[in-house]
PDB file of C-alpha atoms in Angstrom:
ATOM      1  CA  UNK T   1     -80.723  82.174 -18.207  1.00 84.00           C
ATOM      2  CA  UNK T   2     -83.902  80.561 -19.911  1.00 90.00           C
ATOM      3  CA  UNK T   3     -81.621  79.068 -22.162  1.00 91.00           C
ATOM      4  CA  UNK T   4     -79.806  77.175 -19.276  1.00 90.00           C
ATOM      5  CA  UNK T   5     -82.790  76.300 -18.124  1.00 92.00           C
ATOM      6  CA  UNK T   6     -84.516  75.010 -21.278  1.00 94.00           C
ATOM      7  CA  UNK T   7     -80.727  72.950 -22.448  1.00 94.00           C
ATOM      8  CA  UNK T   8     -80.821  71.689 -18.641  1.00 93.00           C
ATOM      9  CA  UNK T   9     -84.366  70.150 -19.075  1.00 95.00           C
ATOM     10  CA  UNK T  10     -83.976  69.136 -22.624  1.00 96.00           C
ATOM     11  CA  UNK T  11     -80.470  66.998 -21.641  1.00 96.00           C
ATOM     12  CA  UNK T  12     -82.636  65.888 -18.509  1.00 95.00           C
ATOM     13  CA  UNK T  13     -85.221  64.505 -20.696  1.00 96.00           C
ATOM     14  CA  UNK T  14     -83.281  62.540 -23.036  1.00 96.00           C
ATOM     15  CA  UNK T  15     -81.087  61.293 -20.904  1.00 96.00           C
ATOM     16  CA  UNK T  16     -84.450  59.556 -18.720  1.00 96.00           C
ATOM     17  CA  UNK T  17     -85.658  58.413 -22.087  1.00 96.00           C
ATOM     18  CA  UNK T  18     -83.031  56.928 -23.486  1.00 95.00           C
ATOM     19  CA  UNK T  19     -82.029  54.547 -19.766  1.00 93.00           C
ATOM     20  CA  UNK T  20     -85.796  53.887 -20.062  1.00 92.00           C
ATOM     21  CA  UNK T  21     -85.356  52.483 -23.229  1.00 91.00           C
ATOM     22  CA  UNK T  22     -82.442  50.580 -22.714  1.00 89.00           C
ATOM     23  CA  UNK T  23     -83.796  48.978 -19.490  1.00 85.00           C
ATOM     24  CA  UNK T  24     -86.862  48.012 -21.750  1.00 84.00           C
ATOM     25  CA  UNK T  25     -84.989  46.743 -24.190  1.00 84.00           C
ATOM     26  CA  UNK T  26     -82.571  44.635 -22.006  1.00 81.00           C
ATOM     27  CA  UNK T  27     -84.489  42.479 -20.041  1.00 71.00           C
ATOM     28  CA  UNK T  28     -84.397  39.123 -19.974  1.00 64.00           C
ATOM     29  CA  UNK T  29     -86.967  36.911 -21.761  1.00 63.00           C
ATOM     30  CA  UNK T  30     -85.596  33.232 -20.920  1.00 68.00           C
ATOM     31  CA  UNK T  31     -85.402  32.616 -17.662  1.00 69.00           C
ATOM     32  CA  UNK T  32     -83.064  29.708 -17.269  1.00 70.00           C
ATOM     33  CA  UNK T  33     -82.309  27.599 -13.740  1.00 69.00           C
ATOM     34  CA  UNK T  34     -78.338  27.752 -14.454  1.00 66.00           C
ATOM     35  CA  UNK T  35     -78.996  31.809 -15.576  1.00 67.00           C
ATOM     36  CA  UNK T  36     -80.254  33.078 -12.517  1.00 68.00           C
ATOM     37  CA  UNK T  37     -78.272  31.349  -9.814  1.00 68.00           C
ATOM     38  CA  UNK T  38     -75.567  32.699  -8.597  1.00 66.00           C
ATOM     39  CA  UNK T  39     -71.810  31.707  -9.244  1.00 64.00           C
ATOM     40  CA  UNK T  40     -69.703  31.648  -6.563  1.00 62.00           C
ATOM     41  CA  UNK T  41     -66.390  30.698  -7.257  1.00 64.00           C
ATOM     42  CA  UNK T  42     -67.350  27.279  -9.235  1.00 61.00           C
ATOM     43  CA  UNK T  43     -68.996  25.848  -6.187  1.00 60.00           C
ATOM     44  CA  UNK T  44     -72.645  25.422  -5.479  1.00 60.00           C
ATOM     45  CA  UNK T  45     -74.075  28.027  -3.914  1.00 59.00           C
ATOM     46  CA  UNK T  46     -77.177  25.872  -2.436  1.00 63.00           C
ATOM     47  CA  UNK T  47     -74.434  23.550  -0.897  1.00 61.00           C
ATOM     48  CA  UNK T  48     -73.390  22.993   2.440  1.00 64.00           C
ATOM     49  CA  UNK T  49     -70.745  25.825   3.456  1.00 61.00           C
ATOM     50  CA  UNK T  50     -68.538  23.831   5.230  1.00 66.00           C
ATOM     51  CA  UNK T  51     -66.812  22.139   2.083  1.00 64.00           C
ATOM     52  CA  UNK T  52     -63.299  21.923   2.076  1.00 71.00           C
ATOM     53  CA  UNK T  53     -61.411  24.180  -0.165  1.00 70.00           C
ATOM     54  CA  UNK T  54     -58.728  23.488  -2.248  1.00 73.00           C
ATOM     55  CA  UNK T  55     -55.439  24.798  -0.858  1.00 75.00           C
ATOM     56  CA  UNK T  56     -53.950  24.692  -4.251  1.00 75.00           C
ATOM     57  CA  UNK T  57     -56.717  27.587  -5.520  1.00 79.00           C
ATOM     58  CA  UNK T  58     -55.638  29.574  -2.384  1.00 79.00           C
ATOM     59  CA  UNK T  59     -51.794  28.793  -2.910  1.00 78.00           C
ATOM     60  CA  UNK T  60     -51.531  29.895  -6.205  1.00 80.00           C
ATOM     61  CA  UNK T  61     -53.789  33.174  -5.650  1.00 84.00           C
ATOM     62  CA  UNK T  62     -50.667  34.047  -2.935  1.00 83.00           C
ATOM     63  CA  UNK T  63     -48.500  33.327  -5.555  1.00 81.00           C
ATOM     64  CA  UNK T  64     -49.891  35.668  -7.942  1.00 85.00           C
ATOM     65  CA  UNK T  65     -50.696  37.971  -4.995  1.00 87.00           C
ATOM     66  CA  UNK T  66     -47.076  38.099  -4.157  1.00 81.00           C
ATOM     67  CA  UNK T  67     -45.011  38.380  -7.314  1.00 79.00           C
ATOM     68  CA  UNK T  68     -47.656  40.791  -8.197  1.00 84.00           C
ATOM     69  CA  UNK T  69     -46.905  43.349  -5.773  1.00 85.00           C
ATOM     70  CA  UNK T  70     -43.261  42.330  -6.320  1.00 80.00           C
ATOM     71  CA  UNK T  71     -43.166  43.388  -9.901  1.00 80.00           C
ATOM     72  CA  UNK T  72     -45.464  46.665  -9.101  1.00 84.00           C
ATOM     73  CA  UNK T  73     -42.103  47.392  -6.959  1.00 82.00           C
ATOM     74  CA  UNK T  74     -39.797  46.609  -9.805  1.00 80.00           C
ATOM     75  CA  UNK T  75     -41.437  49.155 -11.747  1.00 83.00           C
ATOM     76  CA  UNK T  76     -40.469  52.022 -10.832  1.00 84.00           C
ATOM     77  CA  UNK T  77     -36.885  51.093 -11.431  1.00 82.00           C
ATOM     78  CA  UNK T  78     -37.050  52.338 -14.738  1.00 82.00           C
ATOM     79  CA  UNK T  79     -38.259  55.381 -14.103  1.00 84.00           C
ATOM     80  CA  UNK T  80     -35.798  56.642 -11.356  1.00 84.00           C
ATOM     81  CA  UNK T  81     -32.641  55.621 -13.710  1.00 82.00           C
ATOM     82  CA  UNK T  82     -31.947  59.076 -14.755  1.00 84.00           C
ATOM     83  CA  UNK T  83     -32.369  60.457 -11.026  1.00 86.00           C
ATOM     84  CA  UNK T  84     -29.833  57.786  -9.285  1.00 84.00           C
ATOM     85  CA  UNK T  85     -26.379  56.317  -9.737  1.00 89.00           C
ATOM     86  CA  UNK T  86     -26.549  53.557 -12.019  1.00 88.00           C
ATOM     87  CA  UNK T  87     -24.219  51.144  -9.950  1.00 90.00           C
ATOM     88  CA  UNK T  88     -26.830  51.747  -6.951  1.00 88.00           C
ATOM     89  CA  UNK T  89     -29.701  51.190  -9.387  1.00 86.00           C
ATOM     90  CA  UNK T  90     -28.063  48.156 -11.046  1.00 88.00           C
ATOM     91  CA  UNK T  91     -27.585  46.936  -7.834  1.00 91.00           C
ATOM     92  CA  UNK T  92     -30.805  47.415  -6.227  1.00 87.00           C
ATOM     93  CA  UNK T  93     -32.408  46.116  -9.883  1.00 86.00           C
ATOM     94  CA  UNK T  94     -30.306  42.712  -9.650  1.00 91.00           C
ATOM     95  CA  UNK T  95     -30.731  41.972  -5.530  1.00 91.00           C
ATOM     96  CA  UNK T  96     -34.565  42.195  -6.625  1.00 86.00           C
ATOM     97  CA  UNK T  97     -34.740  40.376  -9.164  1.00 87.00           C
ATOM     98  CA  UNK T  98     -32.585  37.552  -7.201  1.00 92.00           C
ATOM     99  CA  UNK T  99     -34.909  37.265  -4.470  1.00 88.00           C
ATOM    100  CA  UNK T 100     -37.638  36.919  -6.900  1.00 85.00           C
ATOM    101  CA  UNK T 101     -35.971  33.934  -8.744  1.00 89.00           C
ATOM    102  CA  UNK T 102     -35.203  32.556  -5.199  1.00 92.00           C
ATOM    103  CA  UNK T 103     -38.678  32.549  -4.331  1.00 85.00           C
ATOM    104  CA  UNK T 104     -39.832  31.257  -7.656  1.00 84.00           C
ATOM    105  CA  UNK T 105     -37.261  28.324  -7.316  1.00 91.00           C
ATOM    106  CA  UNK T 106     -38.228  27.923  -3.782  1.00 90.00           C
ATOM    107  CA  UNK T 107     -42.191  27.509  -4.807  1.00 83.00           C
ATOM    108  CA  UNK T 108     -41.435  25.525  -7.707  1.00 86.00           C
ATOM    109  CA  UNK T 109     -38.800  23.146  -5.795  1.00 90.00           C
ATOM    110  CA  UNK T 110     -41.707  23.102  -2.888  1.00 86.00           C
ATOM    111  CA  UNK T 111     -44.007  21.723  -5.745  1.00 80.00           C
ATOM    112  CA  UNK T 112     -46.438  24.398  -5.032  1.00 74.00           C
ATOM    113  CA  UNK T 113     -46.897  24.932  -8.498  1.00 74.00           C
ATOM    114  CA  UNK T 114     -47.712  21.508  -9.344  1.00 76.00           C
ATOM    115  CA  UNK T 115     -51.425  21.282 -10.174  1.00 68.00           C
ATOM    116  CA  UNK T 116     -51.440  16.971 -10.349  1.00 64.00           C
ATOM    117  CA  UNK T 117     -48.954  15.088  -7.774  1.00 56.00           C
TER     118      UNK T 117
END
């Protein structure tokens, strides 16, 4: 039991020196203006709040959002191909992929992923 008790402590004690040292060791020593400000997004933080945003930031984050989640569907295709009918998974697979090249062409034909016009 002393044992426990003396590893405990020992473990304890390192483990306070050693995050002492590293906060010592890892402070800053040049404070610069551009350093210590905070970045928000590429705007200015000390600006006014009521800037207008770009919808083409926000367009292509739902983009991204959306084929994202799309493709974490897709997935698991592959792993239920031993468990189903392969003319049912084939199936499924292809309708899915479809409406994902529908959507792209739809986006792309929209000009949504245009960054100049």
């Amino acid at each position: 039991m002393i044992i426990l008790l003396i590893s405990i402590s020992i473990t304890l004690i390192i483990s306070a020196v050693v995050m002492i040292l590293a906060s010592l060791l890892a402070k800053k020593t040049i404070m610069d203006r551009e350093k210590n400000s905070p970045f928000e997004c590429g705007f200015d933080p000390k600006g006014s709040a009521r800037l207008p945003f770009s919808l083409r930031f926000f367009l292509i984050a739902v983009i991204f959002l959306i084929f994202d989640v799309e493709i974490t569907l897709l997935l698991p295709l592959a792993m239920i191909i031993n468990f189903s009918n392969i003319s049912a998974w084939a199936f499924t697979g292809f309708i899915f992929i479809i409406i994902l090249l529908v959507g792209l062409y739809h986006e792309w034909n929209q000009g949504a992923l245009e960054w100049a016009y």
